[in-house]
Amino acid sequence: MNLRKAGPGRERQAIVYRDGVLGRRPAVPADFAGLERAARRSSSAKAWAYVAGGAGEGRTMRNNRAAFDRWAIVPRMAHGVTERDLTTDVLGTPMPAPVLLAPVGAGALMGKDSDVKIARAAAATGTPYVFSNQGCNPMEECAAAMGETPHWMQLYWSTDDSVVDSLIARAEAVGAGALVVTLDTTSLGWRPQDLNLGSLPFSQGVGIAQYTSDASFRRLVRQRLGEAASGKTDVTLGALRSLLSITRNHPGRFLANLRSPVPRASVRTFLDTYSNPGLSWDHLATLRDRTRLPVVLKGILHPDDARRAFETGADGIVVSNHGGRQIDNSVASLDALVRIREEVGPDPTVLLDSGIRTGVDVFTALALGADAVLLGRPYMYGLAIAGQRGVEEVIANVVAELDLTMALTGAPSVAAITRDFLTPHESPQDSRVRVSE
């Protein structure tokens, strides 16, 4: 049988089992629990706290997973489907499967040149990648690594409009297929894992490469250097380590950076300006005049906000609670998706982010109304374990499981994955009530 014709699920299985005959194992575990354990072993305490941690007591992260557990798949038998079409198109971006790589900041915590390695993995698998505004490589480097593979660009709305416009112009220049404006991080959420370590990557110069490579931001830094008086800093071992980290992560030669006040001023300027607590619908309404790119608003959880987003001119939205990293005990993204799709109807572009771990999760999200999903932590765990190869294998595993789930349920295409394939999952308590009745 032609395995490529049979689909990415059989193809992935064949590769893994063929390598197994030769005594080779995959670079990353095929199950999420194993992937998570391996990534934790491969990560520093600070890296793990930032990437795997959530807000408060972690209830939103648990809510995200519980929401998927409330739905069960009902496969159909003897359907005769032998080939599946996983391709789709989202806002003019062709996709081999309904999966994009989500923007994840400070990726260098998990590996040097993180964003470029992720971009190369995305290109190798044909997967669109949303470049992080808090990335560790400039968007131009990532775009070069992507080649012809589609990419989008995330935007955090700075308190300085010149920086906003400059980042948008650069996104257009590197051929971004859409601008993804993150709405839910106008302030950092309460993240105990980072707080307990006193660790904020950006204060170490990690995750600010889009800014230090930006002409408008650099002008802002020079302006602030001219206005500010030099302050006294306590000289501690930690301060020296931070200085070395800031120096290493700033563009230019290490020794020149070490003698220059600019790298430290860049960090201070970033921390003062990177996100706008006053972000409003009035700001968002100006996007149609600021860019020719399709605009996607990320962080929508309420049906009224979804409706207003489209009324304001957004081309699409991402239903997301930021992976549970911003508000503790927030509504699960999957639950919000159901309500939002009912509110806006079948036509507007609605994506889902937060809680996606497996191909079965992708199937469930599509059945409940998502046009595609954004994959986050799993591919970062792959990066921590095996770099570019790890990211590639995580993507391949998720897509393979989606394909096999479609094969076993009888869904011939992405469009055919509807709520007819799902049923609400009864809890043991629900079952006991039904029996007693």
Coordinates of C-alpha atoms in Angstrom, one line a residue:
M1 CA 0.0 0.0 0.0
N2 CA 1.1 3.5 -0.7
L3 CA 1.5 4.8 2.9
R4 CA 1.7 8.4 1.8
K5 CA -1.7 8.0 0.1
A6 CA -2.9 6.2 3.2
G7 CA -2.4 9.3 5.2
P8 CA 0.0 10.9 7.7
G9 CA -1.1 8.6 10.5
R10 CA 0.0 5.4 8.8
E11 CA 3.1 7.1 7.4
R12 CA 4.2 8.2 10.9
Q13 CA 3.5 4.7 12.3
A14 CA 5.5 3.1 9.5
I15 CA 8.5 5.4 10.2
V16 CA 8.5 4.7 13.9
Y17 CA 8.1 1.0 13.6
R18 CA 10.6 0.7 10.9
D19 CA 13.1 2.5 13.0
G20 CA 12.2 0.3 15.9
V21 CA 13.3 -2.8 13.9
L22 CA 16.7 -1.1 13.7
G23 CA 16.7 -0.4 17.5
R24 CA 16.0 3.3 17.1
R25 CA 13.4 5.1 19.2
P26 CA 11.6 8.4 18.5
A27 CA 13.3 11.5 19.8
V28 CA 10.2 12.4 21.9
P29 CA 7.6 10.3 23.6
A30 CA 4.4 9.8 21.7
D31 CA 2.1 10.3 24.7
F32 CA 1.7 13.7 26.3
A33 CA 2.5 12.6 29.9
G34 CA 5.7 11.1 28.7
L35 CA 6.5 14.1 26.6
E36 CA 6.0 16.4 29.7
R37 CA 8.1 14.2 32.0
A38 CA 11.0 14.1 29.5
A39 CA 10.8 17.9 28.9
R40 CA 10.9 18.6 32.6
R41 CA 14.1 16.5 32.9
S42 CA 15.6 18.5 30.0
S43 CA 14.7 21.9 31.4
S44 CA 16.1 24.2 34.0
A45 CA 13.9 25.1 37.0
K46 CA 13.4 28.7 35.6
A47 CA 12.6 27.4 32.1
W48 CA 10.1 24.9 33.4
A49 CA 8.4 27.4 35.6
Y50 CA 7.9 29.8 32.7
V51 CA 6.8 27.4 30.0
A52 CA 4.8 24.9 32.0
G53 CA 3.5 27.1 34.8
G54 CA 0.1 28.7 35.0
A55 CA -1.7 31.5 36.9
G56 CA -2.5 31.1 40.6
E57 CA -3.3 27.6 41.7
G58 CA -3.4 26.3 38.2
R59 CA -7.1 25.9 38.0
T60 CA -7.5 27.3 34.5
M61 CA -5.0 24.8 33.2
R62 CA -7.0 22.0 34.8
N63 CA -10.3 23.6 33.5
N64 CA -8.9 23.4 30.0
R65 CA -8.2 19.7 30.2
A66 CA -11.5 18.9 32.1
A67 CA -13.4 20.6 29.2
F68 CA -12.0 18.1 26.7
D69 CA -12.8 15.3 29.1
R70 CA -16.5 16.3 29.1
W71 CA -16.8 15.1 25.4
A72 CA -16.6 11.6 24.0
I73 CA -16.1 10.6 20.4
V74 CA -18.7 8.4 18.8
P75 CA -17.1 6.6 15.8
R76 CA -19.1 5.3 12.9
M77 CA -18.4 1.8 11.5
A78 CA -18.3 0.3 8.0
H79 CA -18.0 3.8 6.6
G80 CA -15.7 2.9 3.7
V81 CA -13.5 6.0 4.1
T82 CA -10.0 5.0 3.0
E83 CA -8.5 8.5 2.4
R84 CA -8.7 11.7 4.4
D85 CA -8.2 15.3 3.4
L86 CA -6.6 17.2 6.3
T87 CA -6.0 20.3 4.3
T88 CA -7.7 23.5 5.0
D89 CA -7.5 27.3 4.4
V90 CA -7.7 29.9 7.1
L91 CA -7.8 33.6 6.0
G92 CA -6.0 32.8 2.8
T93 CA -3.3 30.7 4.5
P94 CA -3.2 27.1 3.0
M95 CA -2.6 24.5 5.7
P96 CA -1.7 20.8 5.3
A97 CA -3.6 20.2 8.6
P98 CA -5.8 22.4 10.8
V99 CA -2.9 23.1 13.2
L100 CA -0.7 26.2 13.6
L101 CA 2.2 26.7 16.1
A102 CA 1.1 29.2 18.7
P103 CA 3.4 32.1 19.7
V104 CA 5.4 31.2 22.8
G105 CA 7.7 33.8 24.3
A106 CA 11.1 33.4 25.8
G107 CA 11.7 30.2 24.0
A108 CA 15.5 30.4 24.4
L109 CA 14.9 29.2 27.9
M110 CA 14.3 25.8 26.3
G111 CA 17.1 26.0 23.8
K112 CA 19.4 28.5 22.0
D113 CA 18.1 30.1 18.8
S114 CA 14.7 28.7 19.8
D115 CA 12.5 30.6 17.3
V116 CA 14.7 29.8 14.3
K117 CA 14.7 26.1 15.3
I118 CA 10.9 26.1 15.6
A119 CA 10.6 27.9 12.3
R120 CA 12.8 25.3 10.6
A121 CA 10.7 22.5 12.1
A122 CA 7.5 24.3 11.0
A123 CA 8.9 24.6 7.5
A124 CA 9.9 20.9 7.4
T125 CA 6.4 19.9 8.3
G126 CA 4.6 22.6 6.3
T127 CA 3.0 23.9 9.5
P128 CA 2.2 27.6 9.7
Y129 CA 3.9 29.3 12.7
V130 CA 2.8 32.4 14.5
F131 CA 6.0 34.2 15.4
S132 CA 6.1 35.4 19.0
N133 CA 6.3 39.1 19.7
Q134 CA 8.3 38.0 22.7
G135 CA 10.6 35.9 20.6
C136 CA 14.3 35.3 21.0
N137 CA 15.1 35.7 17.3
P138 CA 14.0 38.7 15.1
M139 CA 11.1 37.9 12.9
E140 CA 13.3 38.5 9.8
E141 CA 15.5 35.5 10.8
C142 CA 12.4 33.3 11.4
A143 CA 10.9 34.3 8.1
A144 CA 14.1 33.4 6.3
A145 CA 14.1 30.0 8.1
M146 CA 10.4 29.4 7.0
G147 CA 11.1 29.8 3.3
E148 CA 7.7 29.5 1.5
T149 CA 5.9 28.0 4.4
P150 CA 3.2 30.4 5.7
H151 CA 3.8 32.3 8.9
W152 CA 1.8 34.9 10.9
M153 CA 3.0 37.5 13.4
Q154 CA 1.8 38.1 16.9
L155 CA 1.5 41.7 18.3
Y156 CA 1.5 42.9 21.8
W157 CA 0.2 46.5 21.8
S158 CA 3.0 48.7 23.2
T159 CA 2.4 51.9 25.1
D160 CA 4.4 53.6 22.4
D161 CA 2.5 53.8 19.1
S162 CA 5.6 54.2 17.0
V163 CA 6.8 50.8 18.2
V164 CA 3.3 49.3 17.4
D165 CA 3.4 50.7 13.8
S166 CA 7.0 49.6 13.3
L167 CA 6.3 46.0 14.4
I168 CA 3.3 45.9 12.1
A169 CA 5.3 47.3 9.1
R170 CA 8.0 44.6 9.7
A171 CA 5.4 41.9 9.8
E172 CA 4.1 43.0 6.5
A173 CA 7.7 43.2 5.1
V174 CA 8.5 39.6 6.1
G175 CA 5.3 38.3 4.4
A176 CA 3.2 37.5 7.4
G177 CA -0.1 36.0 6.4
A178 CA -2.0 37.6 9.4
L179 CA -1.5 39.9 12.4
V180 CA -2.5 38.2 15.7
V181 CA -3.1 40.8 18.4
T182 CA -3.0 39.3 21.9
L183 CA -5.6 41.0 24.1
D184 CA -5.3 39.1 27.4
T185 CA -1.8 40.2 28.6
T186 CA -2.1 43.9 29.1
S187 CA -0.6 43.0 32.5
L188 CA 1.2 39.8 33.5
G189 CA -1.0 37.4 35.5
W190 CA -0.1 36.1 39.0
R191 CA 2.4 33.3 38.2
P192 CA 3.6 31.7 41.4
Q193 CA 6.1 29.4 39.8
D194 CA 8.0 32.3 38.3
L195 CA 7.5 34.5 41.4
N196 CA 8.9 31.8 43.7
L197 CA 12.1 31.9 41.7
G198 CA 12.1 35.6 41.3
S199 CA 12.4 34.9 37.6
L200 CA 11.1 37.0 34.7
P201 CA 12.9 36.1 31.5
F202 CA 12.5 39.6 30.0
S203 CA 14.3 41.2 32.8
Q204 CA 17.3 39.0 31.8
G205 CA 17.1 40.1 28.2
V206 CA 15.4 36.9 27.1
G207 CA 12.4 37.2 24.8
I208 CA 12.9 40.8 23.7
A209 CA 14.6 40.3 20.3
Q210 CA 11.7 41.8 18.3
Y211 CA 12.3 45.0 20.2
T212 CA 16.1 45.2 20.2
S213 CA 16.0 44.6 16.5
D214 CA 13.4 47.3 15.9
A215 CA 14.4 50.8 14.8
S216 CA 11.6 52.6 16.6
F217 CA 12.3 50.8 19.8
R218 CA 16.0 51.6 19.6
R219 CA 15.2 55.3 19.1
L220 CA 13.0 55.1 22.2
V221 CA 15.9 53.6 24.2
R222 CA 18.3 56.3 23.1
Q223 CA 15.7 58.9 24.0
R224 CA 15.3 57.5 27.5
L225 CA 19.1 57.2 27.9
G226 CA 19.3 60.9 27.3
E227 CA 16.6 61.7 29.8
A228 CA 17.4 59.4 32.6
A229 CA 19.9 59.9 35.3
S230 CA 22.0 56.9 36.1
G231 CA 20.6 55.0 39.1
K232 CA 22.5 53.0 41.7
T233 CA 22.3 49.2 41.4
D234 CA 23.2 46.8 44.2
V235 CA 26.2 44.7 43.2
T236 CA 25.3 41.1 43.9
L237 CA 26.2 37.8 42.3
G238 CA 22.6 37.7 40.9
A239 CA 23.0 41.2 39.5
L240 CA 26.2 40.1 37.7
R241 CA 24.5 37.1 36.3
S242 CA 21.7 39.2 35.0
L243 CA 24.1 41.6 33.5
L244 CA 25.8 38.8 31.6
S245 CA 22.5 37.4 30.4
I246 CA 21.3 40.8 29.2
T247 CA 24.7 41.4 27.5
R248 CA 24.6 38.0 25.7
N249 CA 21.0 38.4 24.5
H250 CA 21.5 41.9 23.1
P251 CA 22.5 42.3 19.4
G252 CA 26.2 43.2 18.9
R253 CA 29.5 42.1 20.3
F254 CA 29.6 40.9 23.9
L255 CA 32.5 43.1 25.2
A256 CA 31.0 46.2 23.5
N257 CA 27.6 45.4 25.0
L258 CA 29.2 44.9 28.4
R259 CA 30.6 48.4 28.4
S260 CA 27.5 50.0 27.0
P261 CA 24.5 51.2 28.9
V262 CA 22.2 50.4 26.0
P263 CA 21.5 46.7 26.7
R264 CA 20.4 47.5 30.3
A265 CA 18.4 50.5 29.1
S266 CA 16.7 48.3 26.5
V267 CA 15.5 45.9 29.1
R268 CA 14.2 48.8 31.3
T269 CA 12.5 50.4 28.3
F270 CA 10.9 47.1 27.3
L271 CA 9.5 46.5 30.8
D272 CA 8.0 50.0 30.8
T273 CA 6.4 49.8 27.4
Y274 CA 5.9 46.3 26.1
S275 CA 2.2 46.0 26.8
N276 CA -0.6 48.6 27.1
P277 CA -2.9 48.2 30.2
G278 CA -5.2 50.8 28.6
L279 CA -5.8 48.7 25.4
S280 CA -9.4 49.3 24.3
W281 CA -11.7 48.6 21.4
D282 CA -10.9 52.1 20.2
H283 CA -7.3 51.1 19.7
L284 CA -8.3 47.9 17.9
A285 CA -10.6 49.9 15.6
T286 CA -7.5 51.7 14.2
L287 CA -6.0 48.4 12.9
R288 CA -7.8 48.6 9.6
D289 CA -6.0 51.8 8.9
R290 CA -2.7 50.5 10.2
T291 CA -2.3 47.3 8.2
R292 CA -3.4 45.5 5.1
L293 CA -2.9 42.2 6.8
P294 CA -5.9 40.1 8.0
V295 CA -6.3 40.9 11.7
V296 CA -6.9 38.1 14.3
L297 CA -7.8 39.0 17.9
K298 CA -6.4 36.4 20.4
G299 CA -7.7 36.0 23.9
I300 CA -11.5 36.1 23.3
L301 CA -13.6 34.2 25.8
H302 CA -17.0 35.9 26.0
P303 CA -19.6 35.8 23.2
D304 CA -20.2 39.5 23.4
D305 CA -16.4 40.2 22.9
A306 CA -16.4 37.8 19.9
R307 CA -19.3 39.6 18.3
R308 CA -17.7 43.0 18.9
A309 CA -14.4 41.8 17.5
F310 CA -16.0 41.1 14.2
E311 CA -18.0 44.3 14.3
T312 CA -14.7 46.2 14.9
G313 CA -13.3 44.7 11.7
A314 CA -11.4 41.6 12.8
D315 CA -11.0 38.9 10.2
G316 CA -10.8 36.2 12.8
I317 CA -10.5 35.5 16.5
V318 CA -8.6 33.0 18.7
V319 CA -10.6 31.7 21.6
S320 CA -7.9 31.5 24.3
N321 CA -7.2 31.8 28.0
H322 CA -3.4 32.1 27.3
G323 CA -2.8 28.5 28.2
G324 CA -4.1 29.2 31.7
R325 CA -1.3 31.6 32.4
Q326 CA -3.2 34.9 33.0
I327 CA -6.2 34.4 35.3
D328 CA -6.7 31.6 37.8
N329 CA -10.0 29.7 37.5
S330 CA -10.9 31.3 34.1
V331 CA -13.4 29.6 31.8
A332 CA -12.0 26.8 29.8
S333 CA -11.2 27.8 26.2
L334 CA -13.1 24.8 24.8
D335 CA -16.2 25.7 26.8
A336 CA -16.0 29.3 25.6
L337 CA -15.6 28.0 22.0
V338 CA -19.0 26.3 22.1
R339 CA -20.8 29.5 23.3
I340 CA -18.9 31.7 20.9
R341 CA -19.6 29.6 17.9
E342 CA -23.3 29.6 18.8
E343 CA -23.2 33.4 19.1
V344 CA -21.3 34.3 15.8
G345 CA -22.7 31.5 13.6
P346 CA -20.9 29.2 11.2
D347 CA -19.2 31.6 8.9
P348 CA -16.7 33.8 10.9
T349 CA -13.1 32.4 11.4
V350 CA -12.8 31.1 14.9
L351 CA -9.6 29.3 16.1
L352 CA -8.9 27.6 19.4
D353 CA -5.9 27.9 21.7
S354 CA -5.2 26.5 25.2
G355 CA -5.4 22.9 26.2
I356 CA -4.6 21.2 22.9
R357 CA -2.3 18.2 23.7
T358 CA -3.1 15.5 21.1
G359 CA -4.6 14.8 17.8
V360 CA -7.8 13.7 19.5
D361 CA -8.0 17.2 21.1
V362 CA -7.7 18.7 17.6
F363 CA -10.6 16.5 16.4
T364 CA -12.8 17.5 19.4
A365 CA -12.1 21.2 18.9
L366 CA -12.9 21.0 15.2
A367 CA -16.1 19.1 16.0
L368 CA -17.2 21.9 18.4
G369 CA -16.7 24.7 15.9
A370 CA -13.0 25.6 15.6
D371 CA -11.7 26.2 12.1
A372 CA -8.2 25.2 13.3
V373 CA -6.2 25.1 16.5
L374 CA -3.0 26.6 17.9
L375 CA -0.5 24.1 19.5
G376 CA 1.7 25.5 22.2
R377 CA 3.3 23.7 25.1
P378 CA 3.7 20.3 23.4
Y379 CA 6.0 21.6 20.7
M380 CA 8.0 23.6 23.3
Y381 CA 8.5 20.4 25.2
G382 CA 9.8 18.8 22.0
L383 CA 12.2 21.7 21.6
A384 CA 13.5 21.2 25.1
I385 CA 14.1 17.5 24.5
A386 CA 15.5 17.3 21.0
G387 CA 15.6 20.8 19.4
Q388 CA 14.3 21.1 15.9
R389 CA 13.8 17.4 15.5
G390 CA 11.8 17.3 18.7
V391 CA 9.5 20.0 17.4
E392 CA 9.1 18.2 14.1
E393 CA 8.2 14.9 15.8
V394 CA 5.6 16.5 18.1
I395 CA 3.9 18.1 15.1
A396 CA 4.0 14.8 13.2
N397 CA 2.5 12.9 16.2
V398 CA -0.4 15.3 16.7
V399 CA -1.2 15.3 13.0
A400 CA -0.8 11.5 12.8
E401 CA -3.3 11.0 15.6
L402 CA -5.8 13.4 14.1
D403 CA -5.6 11.5 10.8
L404 CA -6.0 8.1 12.5
T405 CA -8.9 9.4 14.5
M406 CA -10.6 10.6 11.3
A407 CA -9.9 7.2 9.7
L408 CA -11.4 5.3 12.6
T409 CA -14.5 7.5 12.9
G410 CA -15.2 7.9 9.2
A411 CA -14.5 11.6 8.8
P412 CA -13.2 12.1 5.2
S413 CA -12.2 15.7 5.6
V414 CA -11.7 18.5 8.1
A415 CA -15.1 20.0 7.0
A416 CA -16.8 16.7 7.8
I417 CA -15.7 16.8 11.5
T418 CA -18.9 18.0 13.1
R419 CA -20.6 17.7 16.5
D420 CA -22.3 14.6 15.2
F421 CA -19.1 12.7 16.1
L422 CA -19.4 13.8 19.8
T423 CA -21.6 13.1 22.7
P424 CA -21.4 14.7 26.2
H425 CA -19.3 12.4 28.4
E426 CA -21.3 11.3 31.5
S427 CA -19.5 11.4 34.8
P428 CA -19.8 8.5 37.2
Q429 CA -22.1 10.6 39.2
D430 CA -24.3 11.3 36.2
S431 CA -24.4 7.5 35.5
R432 CA -25.5 6.7 39.0
V433 CA -28.3 9.2 38.8
R434 CA -29.5 7.8 35.5
V435 CA -29.5 4.2 36.9
S436 CA -31.4 5.2 40.1
E437 CA -34.0 6.9 38.0

